[in-house]
């Protein structure tokens, strides 16, 4: 069998034995993965592993696990980054680019179409407002489950717990996320190096800065952003936010999504709702709900956020910004980044940053829950969905619970 070996320095790349692929074959193979990418990152990664390791034997299991370990530490959607990586092994950097585009294309096209319909027609059809109100409750449950699961894997000692808790408070207080994440990384690095007193001082300084924000603004930023919640389901007027600003907002989010796709939520919510105010928390939840119905990484809801902010070109700009780091980390710097993330100090700093991100998601979750959980019926639905999410591991669980919540809203609003 003819094979193609990607000429890279690493032993992993040299050991790959990949059947010859044309560029079109690479694109179509990963386009198929994208069209079947239901069920979230765990299911997506399992699908890629089964196809490329178990069935076609492009690489062995150890090679796959080493590549996955790199992208679990770095920001970005791991499944997408794996597609770029294996496309690059097959046909070089152009193959990696085509593989990444193929994987994200089905979700982007579907989300773009849904965003156009949402913005153009709103939800004025009788009953749809109740449907989306119920779906927002289901999304709040999804985000809470993500916080608990990510936290269970990331927050594993008392220092990481302290960083996450302080980061959550600081997020609600309105402290800039850059200070929160940098402080969390430095604090954990110091703690792991035996400098406990200095690490504690850094955490206390973050908490003090958050308290100063509360005193200055007279309340929590998370609570203030609730005034922007608006009416779920109202027709939307596309904003006039510049494409460059939307690209920059997406790029920041793409560079900071440590720990999984759900970690993009606080960064986009901050730019789109709390600061930019081009959409409401209710509309933000609607976008998350729509993304849960699609075969795509969850970060594809950035397409919706960009469309609401700047129309079609805004959607393209923000999507490009969010996915650019996932392409760049692999195509430009996989080798040095793989070496970097295995250095103890770099890994410890990134572990502290990731704990801070968990805190940011928790703070944002509180704001989103206060928007959606406004009645006894909403709390009842929330409890049911959350129970299902923890009880089942079905592949199509996420679209199923969103569809079930929509049916609940349709019946209750009918």
GROMACS .gro file of C-alpha atoms in nm:
model
  414
    1UNK     CA    1   0.000   0.000   0.000
    2UNK     CA    2   0.135   0.341  -0.093
    3UNK     CA    3   0.181   0.567   0.206
    4UNK     CA    4   0.243   0.932   0.259
    5UNK     CA    5   0.462   1.049   0.544
    6UNK     CA    6   0.450   1.411   0.656
    7UNK     CA    7   0.808   1.539   0.679
    8UNK     CA    8   0.826   1.664   1.035
    9UNK     CA    9   1.089   1.631   1.303
   10UNK     CA   10   0.882   1.457   1.568
   11UNK     CA   11   0.887   1.083   1.613
   12UNK     CA   12   0.507   1.085   1.614
   13UNK     CA   13   0.484   1.230   1.265
   14UNK     CA   14   0.757   1.003   1.133
   15UNK     CA   15   0.578   0.697   1.271
   16UNK     CA   16   0.246   0.776   1.098
   17UNK     CA   17   0.164   0.536   0.815
   18UNK     CA   18  -0.114   0.705   0.623
   19UNK     CA   19  -0.250   0.572   0.289
   20UNK     CA   20  -0.194   0.822   0.009
   21UNK     CA   21  -0.460   1.091   0.014
   22UNK     CA   22  -0.535   1.354  -0.248
   23UNK     CA   23  -0.623   1.697  -0.116
   24UNK     CA   24  -0.984   1.641  -0.221
   25UNK     CA   25  -0.993   1.310  -0.031
   26UNK     CA   26  -0.861   1.480   0.281
   27UNK     CA   27  -1.124   1.753   0.259
   28UNK     CA   28  -1.410   1.508   0.198
   29UNK     CA   29  -1.300   1.273   0.475
   30UNK     CA   30  -1.304   1.549   0.738
   31UNK     CA   31  -1.617   1.706   0.587
   32UNK     CA   32  -1.785   1.372   0.665
   33UNK     CA   33  -1.656   1.390   1.022
   34UNK     CA   34  -1.803   1.740   1.048
   35UNK     CA   35  -2.141   1.629   0.916
   36UNK     CA   36  -2.153   1.355   1.183
   37UNK     CA   37  -2.016   1.564   1.471
   38UNK     CA   38  -2.318   1.536   1.699
   39UNK     CA   39  -2.302   1.506   2.075
   40UNK     CA   40  -2.017   1.728   2.193
   41UNK     CA   41  -1.637   1.698   2.206
   42UNK     CA   42  -1.613   1.360   2.380
   43UNK     CA   43  -1.826   1.194   2.112
   44UNK     CA   44  -1.650   1.382   1.831
   45UNK     CA   45  -1.306   1.273   1.953
   46UNK     CA   46  -1.424   0.914   1.993
   47UNK     CA   47  -1.553   0.918   1.634
   48UNK     CA   48  -1.219   1.045   1.499
   49UNK     CA   49  -1.026   0.792   1.708
   50UNK     CA   50  -1.242   0.501   1.588
   51UNK     CA   51  -1.201   0.597   1.221
   52UNK     CA   52  -0.830   0.686   1.214
   53UNK     CA   53  -0.691   0.451   1.479
   54UNK     CA   54  -0.919   0.145   1.495
   55UNK     CA   55  -1.047   0.121   1.138
   56UNK     CA   56  -0.786   0.275   0.907
   57UNK     CA   57  -0.479   0.263   1.135
   58UNK     CA   58  -0.335   0.597   1.031
   59UNK     CA   59  -0.160   0.605   1.370
   60UNK     CA   60  -0.152   0.384   1.677
   61UNK     CA   61  -0.340   0.458   2.000
   62UNK     CA   62  -0.035   0.599   2.179
   63UNK     CA   63   0.028   0.847   1.898
   64UNK     CA   64  -0.335   0.958   1.905
   65UNK     CA   65  -0.327   1.001   2.284
   66UNK     CA   66  -0.010   1.211   2.273
   67UNK     CA   67  -0.161   1.444   2.013
   68UNK     CA   68  -0.485   1.470   2.211
   69UNK     CA   69  -0.292   1.550   2.531
   70UNK     CA   70  -0.137   1.854   2.363
   71UNK     CA   71  -0.471   1.997   2.252
   72UNK     CA   72  -0.637   1.931   2.587
   73UNK     CA   73  -0.386   2.169   2.741
   74UNK     CA   74  -0.395   2.431   2.465
   75UNK     CA   75  -0.699   2.653   2.402
   76UNK     CA   76  -0.946   2.566   2.127
   77UNK     CA   77  -1.189   2.285   2.039
   78UNK     CA   78  -0.984   1.966   2.066
   79UNK     CA   79  -1.177   1.772   1.800
   80UNK     CA   80  -1.120   2.045   1.542
   81UNK     CA   81  -0.751   2.069   1.629
   82UNK     CA   82  -0.713   1.693   1.593
   83UNK     CA   83  -0.865   1.713   1.245
   84UNK     CA   84  -0.617   1.985   1.147
   85UNK     CA   85  -0.333   1.776   1.291
   86UNK     CA   86  -0.422   1.456   1.107
   87UNK     CA   87  -0.489   1.647   0.785
   88UNK     CA   88  -0.139   1.791   0.820
   89UNK     CA   89   0.008   1.444   0.870
   90UNK     CA   90  -0.167   1.329   0.553
   91UNK     CA   91  -0.089   1.616   0.315
   92UNK     CA   92   0.115   1.882   0.490
   93UNK     CA   93  -0.009   2.222   0.597
   94UNK     CA   94  -0.251   2.260   0.305
   95UNK     CA   95  -0.400   1.924   0.401
   96UNK     CA   96  -0.436   2.045   0.759
   97UNK     CA   97  -0.611   2.360   0.645
   98UNK     CA   98  -0.854   2.164   0.428
   99UNK     CA   99  -0.921   1.911   0.703
  100UNK     CA  100  -1.003   2.186   0.952
  101UNK     CA  101  -1.226   2.367   0.703
  102UNK     CA  102  -1.403   2.043   0.618
  103UNK     CA  103  -1.475   1.963   0.982
  104UNK     CA  104  -1.616   2.307   1.065
  105UNK     CA  105  -1.803   2.372   0.737
  106UNK     CA  106  -2.130   2.179   0.803
  107UNK     CA  107  -2.181   2.347   1.140
  108UNK     CA  108  -2.092   2.691   1.004
  109UNK     CA  109  -2.334   2.667   0.711
  110UNK     CA  110  -2.619   2.546   0.931
  111UNK     CA  111  -2.554   2.806   1.203
  112UNK     CA  112  -2.525   3.081   0.942
  113UNK     CA  113  -2.864   2.983   0.799
  114UNK     CA  114  -3.026   2.967   1.143
  115UNK     CA  115  -2.875   3.304   1.235
  116UNK     CA  116  -3.015   3.458   0.917
  117UNK     CA  117  -3.362   3.319   0.994
  118UNK     CA  118  -3.345   3.435   1.357
  119UNK     CA  119  -3.236   3.786   1.266
  120UNK     CA  120  -3.466   3.822   0.965
  121UNK     CA  121  -3.789   3.685   1.106
  122UNK     CA  122  -3.748   3.680   1.482
  123UNK     CA  123  -3.970   3.444   1.672
  124UNK     CA  124  -4.299   3.620   1.617
  125UNK     CA  125  -4.480   3.299   1.523
  126UNK     CA  126  -4.730   3.216   1.792
  127UNK     CA  127  -4.583   2.982   2.053
  128UNK     CA  128  -4.218   3.022   1.954
  129UNK     CA  129  -4.137   3.264   2.235
  130UNK     CA  130  -4.247   3.001   2.487
  131UNK     CA  131  -4.040   2.742   2.299
  132UNK     CA  132  -3.721   2.947   2.318
  133UNK     CA  133  -3.785   3.039   2.681
  134UNK     CA  134  -3.795   2.667   2.764
  135UNK     CA  135  -3.490   2.596   2.549
  136UNK     CA  136  -3.299   2.867   2.736
  137UNK     CA  137  -3.367   2.675   3.058
  138UNK     CA  138  -3.222   2.359   2.902
  139UNK     CA  139  -2.914   2.552   2.789
  140UNK     CA  140  -2.863   2.687   3.141
  141UNK     CA  141  -2.863   2.325   3.263
  142UNK     CA  142  -2.614   2.229   2.989
  143UNK     CA  143  -2.377   2.507   3.090
  144UNK     CA  144  -2.404   2.419   3.460
  145UNK     CA  145  -2.327   2.054   3.382
  146UNK     CA  146  -2.025   2.167   3.179
  147UNK     CA  147  -1.898   2.377   3.470
  148UNK     CA  148  -1.927   2.083   3.710
  149UNK     CA  149  -1.765   1.835   3.472
  150UNK     CA  150  -1.482   2.063   3.365
  151UNK     CA  151  -1.427   2.163   3.727
  152UNK     CA  152  -1.415   1.799   3.834
  153UNK     CA  153  -1.128   1.736   3.593
  154UNK     CA  154  -0.945   2.065   3.643
  155UNK     CA  155  -0.998   2.178   4.002
  156UNK     CA  156  -0.813   1.900   4.183
  157UNK     CA  157  -0.649   2.064   4.487
  158UNK     CA  158  -0.714   2.345   4.735
  159UNK     CA  159  -0.508   2.600   4.543
  160UNK     CA  160  -0.703   2.541   4.223
  161UNK     CA  161  -1.028   2.560   4.422
  162UNK     CA  162  -0.922   2.895   4.567
  163UNK     CA  163  -0.831   3.029   4.222
  164UNK     CA  164  -1.162   2.912   4.071
  165UNK     CA  165  -1.375   3.059   4.352
  166UNK     CA  166  -1.198   3.395   4.348
  167UNK     CA  167  -1.212   3.402   3.967
  168UNK     CA  168  -1.589   3.345   3.973
  169UNK     CA  169  -1.640   3.632   4.215
  170UNK     CA  170  -1.405   3.855   4.018
  171UNK     CA  171  -1.596   3.779   3.698
  172UNK     CA  172  -1.924   3.885   3.858
  173UNK     CA  173  -1.756   4.192   4.001
  174UNK     CA  174  -1.646   4.303   3.655
  175UNK     CA  175  -1.268   4.264   3.690
  176UNK     CA  176  -1.099   4.222   3.353
  177UNK     CA  177  -1.046   3.856   3.269
  178UNK     CA  178  -0.682   3.919   3.174
  179UNK     CA  179  -0.591   4.002   3.534
  180UNK     CA  180  -0.794   3.707   3.662
  181UNK     CA  181  -0.631   3.449   3.435
  182UNK     CA  182  -0.276   3.584   3.464
  183UNK     CA  183  -0.311   3.601   3.842
  184UNK     CA  184  -0.447   3.247   3.858
  185UNK     CA  185  -0.160   3.112   3.651
  186UNK     CA  186   0.107   3.293   3.853
  187UNK     CA  187  -0.053   3.197   4.186
  188UNK     CA  188  -0.060   2.826   4.103
  189UNK     CA  189   0.293   2.829   3.964
  190UNK     CA  190   0.415   2.991   4.286
  191UNK     CA  191   0.219   2.747   4.501
  192UNK     CA  192   0.361   2.444   4.320
  193UNK     CA  193   0.710   2.590   4.360
  194UNK     CA  194   0.668   2.605   4.739
  195UNK     CA  195   0.608   2.981   4.762
  196UNK     CA  196   0.272   2.947   4.937
  197UNK     CA  197   0.269   3.286   5.107
  198UNK     CA  198   0.339   3.469   4.781
  199UNK     CA  199   0.077   3.260   4.599
  200UNK     CA  200  -0.181   3.345   4.865
  201UNK     CA  201  -0.092   3.712   4.834
  202UNK     CA  202  -0.161   3.701   4.457
  203UNK     CA  203  -0.503   3.541   4.515
  204UNK     CA  204  -0.588   3.797   4.785
  205UNK     CA  205  -0.489   4.079   4.547
  206UNK     CA  206  -0.731   3.945   4.282
  207UNK     CA  207  -1.008   3.927   4.543
  208UNK     CA  208  -0.929   4.280   4.665
  209UNK     CA  209  -0.940   4.415   4.309
  210UNK     CA  210  -1.280   4.248   4.263
  211UNK     CA  211  -1.410   4.405   4.584
  212UNK     CA  212  -1.286   4.743   4.462
  213UNK     CA  213  -1.488   4.692   4.141
  214UNK     CA  214  -1.801   4.615   4.345
  215UNK     CA  215  -1.751   4.926   4.560
  216UNK     CA  216  -1.683   5.147   4.260
  217UNK     CA  217  -1.978   5.032   4.050
  218UNK     CA  218  -2.219   4.966   4.336
  219UNK     CA  219  -2.298   4.604   4.248
  220UNK     CA  220  -2.195   4.298   4.058
  221UNK     CA  221  -2.139   4.329   3.684
  222UNK     CA  222  -2.316   4.001   3.639
  223UNK     CA  223  -2.626   4.153   3.792
  224UNK     CA  224  -2.597   4.470   3.586
  225UNK     CA  225  -2.582   4.274   3.263
  226UNK     CA  226  -2.920   4.124   3.348
  227UNK     CA  227  -3.081   4.454   3.260
  228UNK     CA  228  -2.990   4.372   2.902
  229UNK     CA  229  -3.183   4.045   2.908
  230UNK     CA  230  -3.454   4.178   2.679
  231UNK     CA  231  -3.742   3.972   2.550
  232UNK     CA  232  -3.646   3.631   2.423
  233UNK     CA  233  -3.780   3.575   2.078
  234UNK     CA  234  -3.807   3.936   1.966
  235UNK     CA  235  -3.702   4.016   1.610
  236UNK     CA  236  -3.341   4.126   1.594
  237UNK     CA  237  -3.192   4.418   1.404
  238UNK     CA  238  -2.836   4.327   1.297
  239UNK     CA  239  -2.594   4.562   1.468
  240UNK     CA  240  -2.339   4.786   1.306
  241UNK     CA  241  -2.041   4.645   1.493
  242UNK     CA  242  -1.737   4.648   1.265
  243UNK     CA  243  -1.612   4.321   1.123
  244UNK     CA  244  -1.265   4.392   1.262
  245UNK     CA  245  -1.401   4.437   1.614
  246UNK     CA  246  -1.597   4.113   1.585
  247UNK     CA  247  -1.289   3.934   1.451
  248UNK     CA  248  -1.087   4.062   1.748
  249UNK     CA  249  -1.356   3.953   1.996
  250UNK     CA  250  -1.358   3.606   1.838
  251UNK     CA  251  -0.978   3.587   1.835
  252UNK     CA  252  -0.957   3.672   2.206
  253UNK     CA  253  -1.213   3.404   2.283
  254UNK     CA  254  -1.035   3.148   2.063
  255UNK     CA  255  -0.705   3.214   2.240
  256UNK     CA  256  -0.857   3.166   2.586
  257UNK     CA  257  -1.078   2.857   2.554
  258UNK     CA  258  -0.878   2.641   2.795
  259UNK     CA  259  -1.047   2.325   2.921
  260UNK     CA  260  -1.309   2.270   2.650
  261UNK     CA  261  -1.543   2.448   2.413
  262UNK     CA  262  -1.774   2.570   2.691
  263UNK     CA  263  -1.496   2.794   2.818
  264UNK     CA  264  -1.558   3.029   2.524
  265UNK     CA  265  -1.888   3.134   2.684
  266UNK     CA  266  -1.768   3.396   2.937
  267UNK     CA  267  -1.544   3.573   2.686
  268UNK     CA  268  -1.807   3.609   2.414
  269UNK     CA  269  -2.076   3.696   2.670
  270UNK     CA  270  -1.855   3.973   2.809
  271UNK     CA  271  -1.791   4.130   2.469
  272UNK     CA  272  -2.140   4.080   2.322
  273UNK     CA  273  -2.366   4.141   2.624
  274UNK     CA  274  -2.191   4.305   2.917
  275UNK     CA  275  -1.967   4.548   2.729
  276UNK     CA  276  -2.063   4.561   2.362
  277UNK     CA  277  -2.438   4.538   2.435
  278UNK     CA  278  -2.518   4.437   2.079
  279UNK     CA  279  -2.727   4.144   2.205
  280UNK     CA  280  -2.913   4.041   2.519
  281UNK     CA  281  -2.846   3.754   2.756
  282UNK     CA  282  -3.169   3.599   2.627
  283UNK     CA  283  -3.047   3.614   2.268
  284UNK     CA  284  -2.707   3.482   2.378
  285UNK     CA  285  -2.882   3.179   2.528
  286UNK     CA  286  -3.081   3.137   2.206
  287UNK     CA  287  -2.755   3.114   2.012
  288UNK     CA  288  -2.620   2.853   2.251
  289UNK     CA  289  -2.942   2.656   2.211
  290UNK     CA  290  -2.918   2.661   1.831
  291UNK     CA  291  -2.556   2.544   1.842
  292UNK     CA  292  -2.661   2.246   2.055
  293UNK     CA  293  -2.880   2.123   1.770
  294UNK     CA  294  -2.597   2.116   1.515
  295UNK     CA  295  -2.317   1.873   1.424
  296UNK     CA  296  -2.033   2.105   1.521
  297UNK     CA  297  -1.805   2.215   1.805
  298UNK     CA  298  -2.003   2.431   2.048
  299UNK     CA  299  -1.785   2.732   1.962
  300UNK     CA  300  -1.978   2.754   1.635
  301UNK     CA  301  -2.231   2.966   1.824
  302UNK     CA  302  -1.979   3.247   1.769
  303UNK     CA  303  -2.124   3.259   1.417
  304UNK     CA  304  -2.461   3.353   1.569
  305UNK     CA  305  -2.306   3.613   1.800
  306UNK     CA  306  -2.121   3.770   1.508
  307UNK     CA  307  -2.433   3.770   1.288
  308UNK     CA  308  -2.635   3.955   1.551
  309UNK     CA  309  -2.351   4.202   1.593
  310UNK     CA  310  -2.265   4.270   1.231
  311UNK     CA  311  -2.478   4.072   0.989
  312UNK     CA  312  -2.333   3.818   0.741
  313UNK     CA  313  -1.982   3.961   0.735
  314UNK     CA  314  -1.987   3.988   1.113
  315UNK     CA  315  -2.066   3.617   1.132
  316UNK     CA  316  -1.776   3.532   0.902
  317UNK     CA  317  -1.536   3.762   1.089
  318UNK     CA  318  -1.613   3.629   1.437
  319UNK     CA  319  -1.606   3.266   1.321
  320UNK     CA  320  -1.267   3.324   1.160
  321UNK     CA  321  -1.136   3.482   1.480
  322UNK     CA  322  -1.256   3.199   1.704
  323UNK     CA  323  -1.112   2.922   1.486
  324UNK     CA  324  -0.787   3.094   1.381
  325UNK     CA  325  -0.589   2.987   1.692
  326UNK     CA  326  -0.700   2.625   1.648
  327UNK     CA  327  -0.554   2.631   1.294
  328UNK     CA  328  -0.244   2.828   1.388
  329UNK     CA  329  -0.140   2.623   1.691
  330UNK     CA  330  -0.131   2.311   1.475
  331UNK     CA  331  -0.018   2.435   1.135
  332UNK     CA  332   0.250   2.674   1.258
  333UNK     CA  333   0.366   2.561   1.598
  334UNK     CA  334   0.264   2.206   1.688
  335UNK     CA  335   0.621   2.089   1.754
  336UNK     CA  336   0.737   2.369   1.990
  337UNK     CA  337   0.400   2.381   2.164
  338UNK     CA  338   0.414   2.007   2.228
  339UNK     CA  339   0.751   2.053   2.393
  340UNK     CA  340   0.627   2.357   2.587
  341UNK     CA  341   0.319   2.197   2.741
  342UNK     CA  342   0.530   1.911   2.874
  343UNK     CA  343   0.755   2.148   3.069
  344UNK     CA  344   0.649   2.145   3.436
  345UNK     CA  345   0.643   2.523   3.486
  346UNK     CA  346   0.443   2.589   3.171
  347UNK     CA  347   0.196   2.314   3.258
  348UNK     CA  348   0.154   2.444   3.613
  349UNK     CA  349   0.090   2.799   3.490
  350UNK     CA  350  -0.167   2.671   3.239
  351UNK     CA  351  -0.336   2.462   3.510
  352UNK     CA  352  -0.384   2.779   3.715
  353UNK     CA  353  -0.518   2.963   3.410
  354UNK     CA  354  -0.762   2.680   3.340
  355UNK     CA  355  -0.889   2.688   3.700
  356UNK     CA  356  -0.946   3.061   3.653
  357UNK     CA  357  -1.144   2.991   3.335
  358UNK     CA  358  -1.365   2.748   3.530
  359UNK     CA  359  -1.439   3.032   3.771
  360UNK     CA  360  -1.521   3.265   3.482
  361UNK     CA  361  -1.769   3.014   3.340
  362UNK     CA  362  -1.927   2.971   3.684
  363UNK     CA  363  -1.973   3.347   3.719
  364UNK     CA  364  -2.126   3.375   3.373
  365UNK     CA  365  -2.350   3.076   3.444
  366UNK     CA  366  -2.501   3.256   3.743
  367UNK     CA  367  -2.593   3.553   3.522
  368UNK     CA  368  -2.742   3.328   3.252
  369UNK     CA  369  -2.940   3.124   3.506
  370UNK     CA  370  -3.091   3.438   3.654
  371UNK     CA  371  -3.215   3.529   3.306
  372UNK     CA  372  -3.376   3.194   3.229
  373UNK     CA  373  -3.495   3.060   3.567
  374UNK     CA  374  -3.773   3.303   3.642
  375UNK     CA  375  -4.063   3.076   3.746
  376UNK     CA  376  -4.141   2.752   3.928
  377UNK     CA  377  -4.207   2.582   3.592
  378UNK     CA  378  -3.864   2.691   3.468
  379UNK     CA  379  -3.695   2.550   3.779
  380UNK     CA  380  -3.885   2.223   3.739
  381UNK     CA  381  -3.772   2.189   3.377
  382UNK     CA  382  -3.418   2.283   3.479
  383UNK     CA  383  -3.410   2.005   3.740
  384UNK     CA  384  -3.542   1.747   3.492
  385UNK     CA  385  -3.289   1.840   3.222
  386UNK     CA  386  -2.999   1.847   3.467
  387UNK     CA  387  -3.096   1.501   3.595
  388UNK     CA  388  -3.107   1.364   3.242
  389UNK     CA  389  -2.771   1.515   3.157
  390UNK     CA  390  -2.603   1.343   3.450
  391UNK     CA  391  -2.792   1.015   3.415
  392UNK     CA  392  -2.738   0.950   3.043
  393UNK     CA  393  -2.436   0.930   2.814
  394UNK     CA  394  -2.633   0.891   2.491
  395UNK     CA  395  -2.459   1.025   2.180
  396UNK     CA  396  -2.745   1.255   2.082
  397UNK     CA  397  -2.827   1.361   2.437
  398UNK     CA  398  -2.766   1.734   2.388
  399UNK     CA  399  -2.987   1.783   2.079
  400UNK     CA  400  -3.243   1.549   2.240
  401UNK     CA  401  -3.278   1.753   2.559
  402UNK     CA  402  -3.296   2.078   2.360
  403UNK     CA  403  -3.568   1.931   2.137
  404UNK     CA  404  -3.749   1.799   2.445
  405UNK     CA  405  -3.737   2.139   2.611
  406UNK     CA  406  -3.870   2.297   2.291
  407UNK     CA  407  -4.162   2.051   2.297
  408UNK     CA  408  -4.223   2.137   2.664
  409UNK     CA  409  -4.236   2.508   2.576
  410UNK     CA  410  -4.463   2.447   2.278
  411UNK     CA  411  -4.713   2.251   2.490
  412UNK     CA  412  -4.703   2.488   2.786
  413UNK     CA  413  -4.730   2.795   2.562
  414UNK     CA  414  -5.003   2.652   2.341
   0.00000   0.00000   0.00000
